[in-house]
Each structure stands twice: as structure tokens, then as C-alpha cells.
Short mmCIF file of C-alpha atoms and ligand atoms in Angstrom, two decimals:
data_model
loop_
_atom_site.label_atom_id
_atom_site.label_comp_id
_atom_site.label_asym_id
_atom_site.label_seq_id
_atom_site.Cartn_x
_atom_site.Cartn_y
_atom_site.Cartn_z
CA MET I 229 0.56 -8.82 -7.50
CA VAL I 230 2.67 -9.50 -10.60
CA GLY I 231 5.96 -7.54 -10.81
CA TYR I 232 7.74 -6.22 -7.75
CA ALA I 233 10.07 -3.47 -8.95
CA PHE I 234 9.15 0.23 -9.29
CA MET I 235 5.37 0.02 -9.46
CA GLY I 236 5.37 -3.20 -7.47
CA ALA I 237 7.03 -1.36 -4.59
CA ALA I 238 4.70 1.65 -4.91
CA HIS I 239 1.61 -0.56 -4.99
CA SER I 240 2.86 -2.69 -2.08
CA GLN I 241 3.35 0.42 0.01
CA ALA I 242 -0.24 1.41 -0.76
CA TRP I 243 -1.68 -2.05 -0.10
CA ARG I 244 0.15 -2.09 3.25
CA THR I 245 -1.12 1.33 4.20
CA VAL I 246 -4.64 1.59 2.89
CA ASN I 247 -6.53 -0.09 5.75
CA ARG I 248 -4.53 1.82 8.34
CA VAL I 249 -5.44 5.17 6.84
CA TYR I 250 -8.95 4.68 5.54
CA ASP I 251 -11.92 2.98 7.09
CA LEU I 252 -12.88 0.48 4.39
CA PRO I 253 -15.51 -2.26 4.08
CA ALA I 254 -12.83 -4.88 3.37
CA ARG I 255 -9.38 -5.72 4.66
CA VAL I 256 -6.47 -6.26 2.30
CA ARG I 257 -4.35 -9.40 2.65
CA MET I 258 -1.15 -9.37 0.63
CA SER I 259 -1.13 -13.05 -0.31
CA LEU I 260 1.12 -13.80 -3.25
CA VAL I 261 3.65 -11.82 -5.30
CA CYS I 262 5.03 -12.99 -8.61
CA GLY I 263 8.37 -12.33 -10.31
CA ARG I 264 10.57 -14.30 -12.64
CA ASP I 265 13.60 -14.93 -10.47
CA THR I 266 13.00 -17.12 -7.39
CA ALA I 267 15.64 -15.57 -5.14
CA LYS I 268 14.74 -12.01 -6.07
CA VAL I 269 10.99 -12.46 -5.74
CA ALA I 270 11.54 -14.16 -2.37
CA ASP I 271 13.53 -11.16 -1.23
CA ALA I 272 10.89 -8.79 -2.62
CA ALA I 273 8.10 -10.66 -0.83
CA ASP I 274 9.97 -10.30 2.44
CA ARG I 275 10.84 -6.65 1.92
CA LEU I 276 7.44 -5.53 0.58
CA GLY I 277 5.27 -7.53 2.97
CA TRP I 278 3.81 -10.36 0.87
CA GLU I 279 2.93 -13.69 2.52
CA ALA I 280 4.21 -15.88 -0.31
CA HIS I 281 5.90 -15.69 -3.68
CA THR I 282 5.90 -17.49 -7.01
CA THR I 283 7.56 -17.32 -10.42
CA ASP I 284 4.39 -18.24 -12.32
CA TRP I 285 1.65 -15.60 -12.48
CA ARG I 286 -0.88 -18.31 -13.35
CA ARG I 287 -0.79 -19.36 -9.69
CA LEU I 288 -2.43 -16.05 -8.77
CA VAL I 289 -5.14 -16.58 -11.34
CA GLU I 290 -5.80 -20.17 -10.29
CA SER I 291 -5.75 -19.68 -6.52
CA ASP I 292 -9.12 -19.78 -4.73
CA GLU I 293 -7.57 -17.65 -1.98
CA ILE I 294 -7.12 -14.66 -4.26
CA ASP I 295 -9.81 -12.09 -5.12
CA VAL I 296 -7.72 -9.35 -6.75
CA VAL I 297 -4.85 -9.48 -9.25
CA ASP I 298 -2.66 -6.37 -9.43
CA ILE I 299 -0.59 -6.15 -12.64
CA CYS I 300 2.70 -4.22 -12.28
CA THR I 301 4.64 -5.66 -15.22
CA PRO I 302 5.72 -4.01 -18.49
CA GLY I 303 2.96 -3.57 -21.07
CA ASP I 304 3.77 -6.67 -23.09
CA SER I 305 2.23 -8.93 -20.43
CA HIS I 306 -0.76 -6.79 -19.32
CA ALA I 307 -3.27 -8.27 -21.78
CA GLU I 308 -2.40 -11.93 -21.24
CA ILE I 309 -2.47 -11.68 -17.43
CA ALA I 310 -5.57 -9.47 -17.28
CA LEU I 311 -7.58 -11.62 -19.67
CA ALA I 312 -6.74 -14.79 -17.72
CA ALA I 313 -7.52 -13.13 -14.38
CA LEU I 314 -10.86 -11.71 -15.52
CA ALA I 315 -11.85 -15.06 -17.02
CA ALA I 316 -11.10 -16.65 -13.64
CA GLY I 317 -13.35 -14.11 -11.88
CA LYS I 318 -10.59 -12.03 -10.28
CA HIS I 319 -10.94 -8.28 -9.90
CA VAL I 320 -8.05 -6.66 -11.78
CA LEU I 321 -6.02 -3.54 -11.20
CA CYS I 322 -3.70 -3.02 -14.18
CA GLU I 323 -0.94 -0.46 -14.50
CA LYS I 324 -1.00 2.08 -17.32
CA PRO I 325 -0.83 2.25 -20.25
CA LEU I 326 -3.51 -0.42 -20.35
CA ALA I 327 -1.77 -2.36 -23.12
CA ASN I 328 0.83 -2.04 -25.86
CA THR I 329 -1.64 -1.99 -28.77
CA VAL I 330 -5.21 -0.92 -29.48
CA ALA I 331 -6.12 -4.53 -30.32
CA GLU I 332 -4.97 -5.73 -26.88
CA ALA I 333 -6.71 -2.84 -25.15
CA ARG I 334 -9.95 -3.57 -27.03
CA ALA I 335 -9.78 -7.22 -25.95
CA MET I 336 -9.18 -6.17 -22.35
CA ALA I 337 -12.05 -3.66 -22.34
CA ALA I 338 -14.39 -6.26 -23.85
CA ALA I 339 -13.34 -8.88 -21.28
CA ALA I 340 -13.82 -6.34 -18.48
CA ALA I 341 -17.33 -5.57 -19.75
CA THR I 342 -18.22 -9.26 -19.81
CA ALA I 343 -16.74 -9.86 -16.34
CA ARG I 344 -18.54 -6.81 -14.96
CA ALA I 345 -21.88 -8.47 -15.67
CA SER I 346 -20.96 -11.06 -13.01
CA GLY I 347 -19.69 -8.49 -10.52
CA VAL I 348 -16.00 -8.63 -11.44
CA ARG I 349 -14.37 -5.17 -11.37
CA SER I 350 -11.39 -3.76 -13.20
CA MET I 351 -9.43 -0.54 -13.13
CA CYS I 352 -6.46 1.01 -14.95
CA GLY I 353 -3.76 2.59 -12.76
CA PHE I 354 -3.72 6.24 -13.73
CA ASN I 355 -2.78 7.14 -10.17
CA TYR I 356 -2.31 10.88 -10.76
CA ARG I 357 -6.10 11.24 -10.78
CA ARG I 358 -5.77 10.61 -7.04
CA VAL I 359 -3.42 13.47 -6.24
CA PRO I 360 -5.68 15.76 -4.16
CA ALA I 361 -4.86 18.86 -6.26
CA VAL I 362 -5.81 16.99 -9.45
CA ALA I 363 -9.08 15.72 -7.97
CA MET I 364 -9.71 19.29 -6.79
CA MET I 365 -9.17 20.60 -10.33
CA ARG I 366 -11.85 18.23 -11.55
CA ARG I 367 -14.21 19.30 -8.75
CA LEU I 368 -13.77 23.02 -9.47
CA ILE I 369 -14.21 22.56 -13.23
CA ALA I 370 -17.30 20.38 -12.72
CA GLU I 371 -18.74 23.11 -10.48
CA GLY I 372 -18.31 25.57 -13.34
CA ARG I 373 -15.68 27.69 -11.59
CA LEU I 374 -13.59 27.96 -14.76
CA GLY I 375 -16.54 28.62 -17.07
CA THR I 376 -15.98 27.47 -20.64
CA ILE I 377 -12.66 25.68 -21.05
CA ARG I 378 -10.59 27.27 -23.83
CA HIS I 379 -7.08 25.87 -23.38
CA VAL I 380 -5.45 22.75 -21.99
CA ARG I 381 -1.67 22.93 -21.73
CA ALA I 382 0.04 19.77 -20.54
CA ALA I 383 3.63 18.61 -20.34
CA TYR I 384 5.27 15.60 -18.73
CA LEU I 385 9.02 16.07 -18.75
CA GLN I 386 11.83 13.77 -17.65
CA ASP I 387 15.55 13.54 -18.49
CA TRP I 388 16.71 10.04 -17.52
CA ILE I 389 17.95 9.02 -21.01
CA VAL I 390 19.72 12.24 -22.06
CA ASP I 391 23.04 10.35 -21.80
CA PRO I 392 23.47 8.41 -25.09
CA GLN I 393 25.29 5.71 -23.10
CA PHE I 394 22.19 4.95 -21.04
CA PRO I 395 21.40 1.34 -22.00
CA LEU I 396 18.59 -0.06 -24.08
CA VAL I 397 16.23 -1.04 -21.24
CA TRP I 398 12.72 -2.43 -21.84
CA ARG I 399 11.17 1.04 -21.88
CA LEU I 400 13.14 1.77 -25.08
CA GLN I 401 11.87 -1.34 -26.91
CA ARG I 402 8.58 -1.18 -28.79
CA ASP I 403 7.80 -4.88 -28.37
CA ARG I 404 8.10 -4.55 -24.58
CA ALA I 405 6.74 -1.04 -23.94
CA GLY I 406 4.46 -0.31 -26.93
CA SER I 407 5.86 3.20 -27.31
CA GLY I 408 8.34 5.48 -25.55
CA ALA I 409 7.74 8.77 -23.77
CA LEU I 410 4.34 8.85 -25.48
CA GLY I 411 2.81 5.79 -23.81
CA ASP I 412 4.82 5.98 -20.62
CA ILE I 413 4.31 9.59 -19.54
CA GLY I 414 2.19 11.05 -22.38
CA ALA I 415 -0.55 8.57 -21.40
CA HIS I 416 -0.67 10.16 -17.94
CA ILE I 417 -1.28 13.70 -19.18
CA ILE I 418 -3.84 12.48 -21.71
CA ASP I 419 -5.81 10.74 -18.98
CA LEU I 420 -5.31 13.51 -16.41
CA THR I 421 -6.47 16.35 -18.67
CA GLN I 422 -9.49 14.42 -19.91
CA PHE I 423 -10.32 13.53 -16.30
CA VAL I 424 -10.16 17.08 -14.97
CA THR I 425 -11.96 18.73 -17.90
CA GLY I 426 -14.52 15.99 -18.49
CA GLN I 427 -13.72 16.38 -22.20
CA ARG I 428 -12.33 13.83 -24.64
CA ILE I 429 -9.61 14.37 -27.24
CA THR I 430 -11.19 14.06 -30.69
CA GLY I 431 -8.19 14.55 -33.00
CA VAL I 432 -4.47 15.28 -33.02
CA SER I 433 -1.55 16.50 -35.08
CA ALA I 434 1.74 15.14 -33.80
CA VAL I 435 5.50 15.00 -34.13
CA THR I 436 7.66 12.40 -32.43
CA GLU I 437 11.43 11.95 -32.39
CA THR I 438 14.00 9.39 -31.36
CA PHE I 439 17.06 11.52 -30.70
CA VAL I 440 19.42 8.64 -29.82
CA LYS I 441 18.77 5.75 -32.18
CA GLU I 442 21.39 3.23 -31.01
CA ARG I 443 22.19 2.44 -27.40
CA PRO I 444 24.40 -0.04 -25.57
CA LEU I 445 22.68 -3.25 -24.58
CA PRO I 446 22.32 -3.70 -20.81
CA ALA I 447 25.02 -5.89 -19.28
CA GLU I 448 22.40 -8.56 -18.59
CA SER I 449 20.29 -7.74 -21.61
CA SER I 450 18.35 -10.98 -21.43
CA GLY I 451 17.62 -10.63 -17.72
CA LEU I 452 14.52 -8.75 -16.58
CA ALA I 453 16.14 -8.48 -13.19
CA ALA I 454 18.77 -6.21 -14.67
CA GLN I 455 16.06 -3.77 -15.62
CA ALA I 456 14.16 -4.04 -12.43
CA ALA I 457 14.91 -0.76 -10.71
CA GLY I 458 13.18 2.53 -11.28
CA ASN I 459 13.04 3.49 -14.91
CA GLY I 460 14.76 0.24 -15.81
CA ALA I 461 18.10 1.52 -14.56
CA VAL I 462 20.84 -1.09 -14.78
CA ASP I 463 24.28 -1.43 -13.27
CA GLY I 464 26.13 -1.22 -16.55
CA HIS I 465 26.24 -2.18 -20.18
CA GLY I 466 28.28 -4.33 -22.53
CA PRO I 467 30.03 -3.40 -25.79
CA ALA I 468 27.13 -4.40 -28.05
CA THR I 469 24.50 -1.90 -29.12
CA GLY I 470 20.89 -2.19 -30.22
CA THR I 471 18.32 -0.02 -31.95
CA VAL I 472 15.91 2.16 -29.97
CA THR I 473 12.46 1.35 -31.38
CA VAL I 474 10.35 3.92 -29.50
CA ASP I 475 10.01 7.70 -29.41
CA ASP I 476 12.18 9.76 -27.05
CA ALA I 477 9.70 12.64 -27.22
CA ALA I 478 6.20 13.28 -28.54
CA VAL I 479 4.58 16.68 -29.05
CA PHE I 480 1.05 17.16 -30.29
CA VAL I 481 -1.82 19.58 -30.57
CA ALA I 482 -5.35 18.36 -30.03
CA ARG I 483 -9.01 19.36 -30.04
CA LEU I 484 -11.28 18.36 -27.18
CA ASP I 485 -14.96 17.60 -27.66
CA GLY I 486 -16.02 20.54 -25.47
CA GLY I 487 -14.30 22.97 -27.81
CA ALA I 488 -10.94 23.41 -26.05
CA LEU I 489 -7.61 23.57 -27.87
CA ALA I 490 -4.84 21.56 -26.26
CA THR I 491 -1.09 21.09 -26.43
CA TYR I 492 0.75 18.07 -25.08
CA GLU I 493 4.47 17.43 -24.68
CA ALA I 494 6.01 14.21 -23.36
CA SER I 495 9.79 13.97 -23.28
CA ARG I 496 12.61 12.01 -21.69
CA PHE I 497 15.08 14.59 -23.01
CA ALA I 498 14.04 17.64 -20.98
CA THR I 499 17.43 18.10 -19.33
CA GLY I 500 17.06 18.93 -15.66
CA ARG I 501 13.38 18.01 -15.49
CA LYS I 502 13.08 14.84 -13.42
CA ASN I 503 9.36 14.24 -13.17
CA ALA I 504 7.73 17.52 -14.17
CA LEU I 505 4.07 16.86 -14.89
CA ARG I 506 2.56 20.28 -15.47
CA VAL I 507 -0.98 21.12 -16.44
CA GLU I 508 -2.68 24.46 -16.93
CA ILE I 509 -6.33 24.88 -17.82
CA ASN I 510 -7.64 28.28 -18.97
CA GLY I 511 -11.39 28.91 -18.86
CA SER I 512 -13.59 31.92 -19.45
CA LEU I 513 -13.86 32.48 -15.66
CA GLY I 514 -10.46 31.41 -14.43
CA THR I 515 -7.33 29.29 -14.63
CA LEU I 516 -6.03 26.27 -12.72
CA ALA I 517 -2.38 25.21 -12.75
CA PHE I 518 -0.68 22.14 -11.27
CA ASP I 519 2.90 20.91 -11.10
CA LEU I 520 3.56 17.40 -9.78
CA GLU I 521 6.89 18.52 -8.31
CA ARG I 522 4.82 20.74 -5.99
CA LEU I 523 1.95 18.34 -5.63
CA ASN I 524 0.52 19.78 -2.41
CA GLU I 525 -0.28 23.05 -4.18
CA LEU I 526 -2.92 24.12 -6.65
CA GLU I 527 -2.86 27.50 -8.36
CA PHE I 528 -6.24 29.11 -8.96
CA TYR I 529 -6.95 32.38 -10.72
CA ASP I 530 -10.58 33.35 -10.16
CA ALA I 531 -11.58 36.00 -12.70
CA THR I 532 -14.94 36.50 -10.99
CA ARG I 533 -13.32 38.27 -8.05
CA PRO I 534 -13.20 42.09 -8.00
CA ALA I 535 -10.50 43.28 -10.42
CA ALA I 536 -8.52 44.84 -7.59
CA GLU I 537 -8.27 41.45 -5.83
CA GLN I 538 -7.53 39.25 -8.79
CA GLY I 539 -4.35 37.21 -8.91
CA PHE I 540 -3.17 33.62 -8.68
CA THR I 541 -3.97 31.98 -5.35
CA ARG I 542 -1.75 29.18 -4.11
CA ILE I 543 -4.05 26.71 -2.38
CA LEU I 544 -2.26 24.40 0.04
CA MET I 545 -4.08 21.10 -0.50
CA THR I 546 -4.10 19.89 3.09
CA GLU I 547 -7.56 20.85 4.34
CA GLU I 548 -9.92 18.19 5.62
CA ASP I 549 -12.41 18.89 2.86
CA HIS I 550 -9.82 18.58 0.11
CA PRO I 551 -10.15 15.28 -1.79
CA TYR I 552 -8.62 12.29 0.09
CA MET I 553 -7.15 14.51 2.83
CA SER I 554 -9.56 13.91 5.71
CA ALA I 555 -7.73 10.70 6.66
CA TRP I 556 -4.23 12.19 6.69
CA TRP I 557 -2.61 14.84 8.84
CA PRO I 558 -3.67 18.20 10.32
CA PRO I 559 -3.81 21.14 7.83
CA GLY I 560 -0.39 22.12 6.54
CA HIS I 561 1.11 18.65 7.00
CA ILE I 562 1.85 17.69 3.44
CA ILE I 563 1.74 14.36 1.57
CA GLY I 564 3.86 12.87 -1.26
CA TYR I 565 4.03 10.78 -4.42
CA GLU I 566 3.21 7.45 -2.79
CA HIS I 567 -0.03 8.72 -1.31
CA SER I 568 -1.64 8.80 -4.75
CA PHE I 569 -1.31 5.00 -4.77
CA THR I 570 -2.89 4.67 -1.33
CA HIS I 571 -5.79 6.77 -2.63
CA GLN I 572 -5.98 4.54 -5.69
CA MET I 573 -6.19 1.40 -3.53
CA ARG I 574 -8.80 3.05 -1.32
CA ASP I 575 -11.06 3.75 -4.28
CA PHE I 576 -10.45 0.32 -5.78
CA VAL I 577 -11.10 -1.63 -2.56
CA GLU I 578 -14.20 0.42 -1.82
CA ALA I 579 -15.59 -0.18 -5.31
CA VAL I 580 -14.90 -3.92 -5.19
CA ALA I 581 -16.33 -4.31 -1.69
CA THR I 582 -19.47 -2.30 -2.41
CA GLY I 583 -20.08 -3.64 -5.92
CA ALA I 584 -19.45 -0.33 -7.69
CA ASP I 585 -17.41 0.32 -10.83
CA PRO I 586 -13.99 1.81 -10.13
CA ALA I 587 -12.57 4.46 -12.46
CA PRO I 588 -10.64 4.71 -14.68
CA SER I 589 -12.18 1.64 -16.29
CA PHE I 590 -10.51 -0.54 -18.88
CA THR I 591 -12.64 1.32 -21.44
CA ASP I 592 -11.05 4.56 -20.22
CA GLY I 593 -7.68 2.83 -20.63
CA LEU I 594 -8.69 1.82 -24.17
CA GLN I 595 -9.69 5.40 -24.96
CA VAL I 596 -6.23 6.65 -23.91
CA GLN I 597 -4.72 3.89 -26.07
CA LEU I 598 -6.74 5.17 -29.04
CA VAL I 599 -5.33 8.67 -28.48
CA LEU I 600 -1.78 7.22 -28.32
CA ASP I 601 -2.50 5.38 -31.57
CA ALA I 602 -3.79 8.54 -33.28
CA VAL I 603 -0.65 10.41 -32.18
CA THR I 604 1.60 7.67 -33.57
CA ARG I 605 -0.28 7.54 -36.90
CA SER I 606 -0.28 11.33 -37.23
CA ALA I 607 3.48 11.49 -36.61
CA GLU I 608 4.06 8.78 -39.22
CA LEU I 609 2.08 10.86 -41.74
CA ASP I 610 4.03 14.12 -41.31
CA SER I 611 1.65 15.43 -38.65
CA THR I 612 -1.51 14.90 -40.70
CA TRP I 613 -4.61 15.71 -38.64
CA THR I 614 -5.82 12.35 -37.29
CA ASP I 615 -9.14 11.70 -35.62
CA VAL I 616 -9.21 9.57 -32.47
CA GLU I 617 -11.23 6.43 -33.11
CA PRO I 618 -14.26 5.90 -30.86
CA THR I 619 -13.99 3.19 -28.22
CA LEU I 620 -17.04 1.35 -29.68
CA GLU I 621 -17.84 0.32 -26.16
CA ALA I 622 -20.01 -2.78 -26.03
CA VAL I 623 -20.54 -2.35 -22.31
CA PRO I 624 -23.93 -3.05 -20.81
CA ALA I 625 -25.02 0.02 -18.80
N1 NAD T 87 1.40 4.79 -12.49
C1 NAD T 87 2.63 5.26 -12.66
O1 NAD T 87 2.93 6.40 -12.33
C2 NAD T 87 3.68 4.37 -13.25
C3 NAD T 87 5.04 4.63 -13.05
C4 NAD T 87 5.97 3.75 -13.57
C5 NAD T 87 5.56 2.66 -14.29
N2 NAD T 87 4.22 2.44 -14.51
C6 NAD T 87 3.77 1.27 -15.28
O2 NAD T 87 3.91 0.12 -14.45
C7 NAD T 87 4.27 -1.02 -15.24
C8 NAD T 87 5.57 -1.59 -14.70
O3 NAD T 87 6.57 -0.58 -14.74
P1 NAD T 87 7.75 -0.51 -13.67
O4 NAD T 87 8.32 0.84 -13.72
O5 NAD T 87 7.29 -1.04 -12.37
O6 NAD T 87 8.77 -1.54 -14.34
P2 NAD T 87 10.00 -2.25 -13.65
O7 NAD T 87 10.94 -2.63 -14.73
O8 NAD T 87 10.49 -1.44 -12.51
O9 NAD T 87 9.32 -3.59 -13.04
C9 NAD T 87 8.74 -4.56 -13.85
C10 NAD T 87 8.52 -5.80 -13.01
O10 NAD T 87 7.80 -6.76 -13.79
C11 NAD T 87 8.43 -8.04 -13.62
N3 NAD T 87 8.03 -8.87 -14.77
C12 NAD T 87 8.18 -8.60 -16.07
N4 NAD T 87 7.61 -9.55 -16.82
C13 NAD T 87 7.10 -10.46 -15.96
C14 NAD T 87 6.38 -11.68 -16.11
N5 NAD T 87 6.08 -12.16 -17.30
N6 NAD T 87 6.01 -12.34 -14.99
C15 NAD T 87 6.29 -11.85 -13.77
N7 NAD T 87 6.95 -10.68 -13.56
C16 NAD T 87 7.35 -10.01 -14.65
C17 NAD T 87 9.89 -7.71 -13.49
O11 NAD T 87 10.60 -8.74 -12.91
C18 NAD T 87 9.80 -6.48 -12.57
O12 NAD T 87 9.62 -6.89 -11.23
C19 NAD T 87 4.35 -0.52 -16.69
O13 NAD T 87 3.12 -0.75 -17.31
C20 NAD T 87 4.58 0.98 -16.52
O14 NAD T 87 4.12 1.74 -17.61
C21 NAD T 87 3.30 3.26 -13.98
#
């Protein structure tokens, strides 16, 4: 695994847990973790349960002992590490967004397609697909329970940079993160809504804004370690300031290829909203609604029921036949955020061990990147309607 901070900790938890919860055809060994600072990566290896540590990610790629490379670094290093790992025959799990640019994402998808021909698998880490309520939404929509999908309404709202004194961490720098709220949290709702509806976004009209354009530089602005906790939170900042080069918020309307109209909102300025990922899908036969802050619940309005009985049903997603739940606790015993990563590792390990293709693929990651790119271009052109480019997938079936 490369990177050991927020996602590194979440992934480690899942790697540690997955074989204890699910009966899988392979056992995970947590061999080698990479970071840039020797003392800190040594501490992380100890704390997170890795056998060894290194400060050079190339050691993971070159080691004969290693089958899987898990990329948990900021987007500016995804492409380089993934391309090297795939070329060396390693299966790759890469955090979202797949890359910082469409060009990088295209190169990664092409490399994944080539590697796949020799049995090498790759997957992009859109973990929210693995929240049981989200997987259940997809199941119900695929079964036709919502009829024709008319509306998709999605928002991912956070507030961690409302304070103008919050420092200029890597997530606020285009060369490190690719984009701001758009690529960080907007990417999640793009993937999630396309996943549950089975429809692709074909075009967008967007506005983006950077509300706070200058921010103090982090106290250790040159040190990645200073940005290594959570959303890049740091202990303090110095007197110097720097320019924010990403969006603070992105709002766009979209058309989906099945005929639905959609609205998307991604913001780090939604005061009071910490991690509010909310999705509502309206169909001709019903509505589904999900809120990540109540992730064990799914709201379902079934318009086929007798009029006198209609109303929103709150389904508690803890039944054995709910997606992923058979391995957890008795009905009513809820799960949390980290479980989505355990589910992600389950699906990834199973696919690798059985020679199947895990999803979302790097091509799916590229498709999300193309939507992000269309949003950015539309916003730059005063919200001009902008079609999403096709992935031009050169993948052998
Ligand atoms: N799936 C999700 O819900 C989710 C949530 C948060 C972040 N992410 C994604 O995960 C990735 C990492 O984000 P994070 O929040 O964990 O960031 P973070 O700042 O908490 O951690 C980044 C880690 O990468 C390490 N690192 C950076 N460059 C490196 C290099 N060249 N070699 C070795 N290590 C390097 C840092 O030392 C640090 O350990 C990003 O792509 C982000 O978009 C996904």
C-alpha cells in the first residue's frame, strides 16, 4: 500500500478485517507500506498492521512477494504508480478520482486493458458503491421497481474549509489534487448515481466557485507529513499565503442517457454539513432516497402499493439478504463508514482470486474523469452545455 494517512488507515482496517468477516478464496498478507518519511511510515506500519515499510514505492512494484498494489496517495501520483505496477504484473486498487487529468486517466485505462489480457486486474476505489443501501438502490432499480427514472438529485456537502484561515493543504492545489470539491466529493456522487441508475451522464451545464482565493500556507508547507491527517488538516500555518487553485464548490445540471434529468452539488462550504452525501432518485413507479449520515437506512416510496398505504418506508439495511450484510451481525445491529472498505476489499480479493474483473474498472474511473472534465470546461465557458466525451475504450471484451 502506498500512503498511510486517511485512506491508508481506512484501507488497512479493511485489509485487516476482510478475511475474518468473509470467506474468501485467498488470504490477505499486509506485506509492505510506503510513505515518504521513514520514522512516520515505520510508526504507521506498526499501528496499521503492515509487516514492513519503505520510503520508495518502487520497492512494492519490484518485489516478487507482492501481488497487489493499493494506491492511497493524492491524485498527482496515481498514474505513475499504477502504470508501473500494472507493467510489473501487479493487480492494482487505486483510490478515486482515478487521476488528476483525462490524459492520465486514459493512459491508466489503456494500461489496465492491456494488463487484463494477461490476467492482471484493476479497480478504482469508489467505495460508496459498497454501502449496502447504495447496492440495494441499484438492485431495486435494476429490478424495475422505480419504473422509468425521471430525476436524479445528488449532493455531497462538507464544511471543513469554511474558515478562511484554514491552510492551503494539497486538496486546495490543482497540481496535487486535479480539482477541488468537484473531483474529491463530486466524483463520488457522479459514480454513485451512474452506478445505481445504470445510466451515464451525457452532458452538463456547470458553475464552480472558489470563495476563498488566498489561504495561509501550512506551517510545514513543503512537508507531506504536515498534511497527512484527515482532509489534510495541519497543526497550524505560517504568515505567508498562497493562491487556492481549485474550486470550493461545483454545481451542475446533467442529462443521463436513459432520459433522466439530474442535478449535482459538491461543496466544502455547506456550513454544518460534515459528510452529507445525499441522493434521491424519482421514477415513474417510486422513489429511493439515501443519506450517508444515516447509512444503515434506505427510504423507499413504492407508488404501486394501494393509495391508502402509500408513503415513504424506512428500510433498516441489516437483513441477511441485504447486500454484504450476511457476514455481519444479527438484524438491527448496524454497520458504519469503514465497512464499505471491507466490502470493497472483499469484492476486489474475490475478483483477483477467481480471475474476474472487479468494478468499478479503470475505464469507469476514466468515464468519471471525463464528466469532471466536462463540468470544468462548461464552468469556464459560462455554463455552456458541454457533452461528456466518450471513453473510446480499446478494451478487448
Ligand atoms: N474513497 C474515499 O471515500 C476517499 C476519501 C478520502 C480520500 N480519498 C482519496 O484517497 C487518496 C488519498 O487521500 P487521503 O485523504 O488519504 O490523503 P492524505 O493526505 O490523508 O494521505 C496521503 C498519503 O499519501 C502519502 N504520499 C503522498 N505522496 C506520496 C508518494 N509520492 N509516495 C509515498 N507516499 C506518498 C502521504 O504521506 C500520506 O500518507 C486521494 O486520491 C483521495 O481523493 C478517497
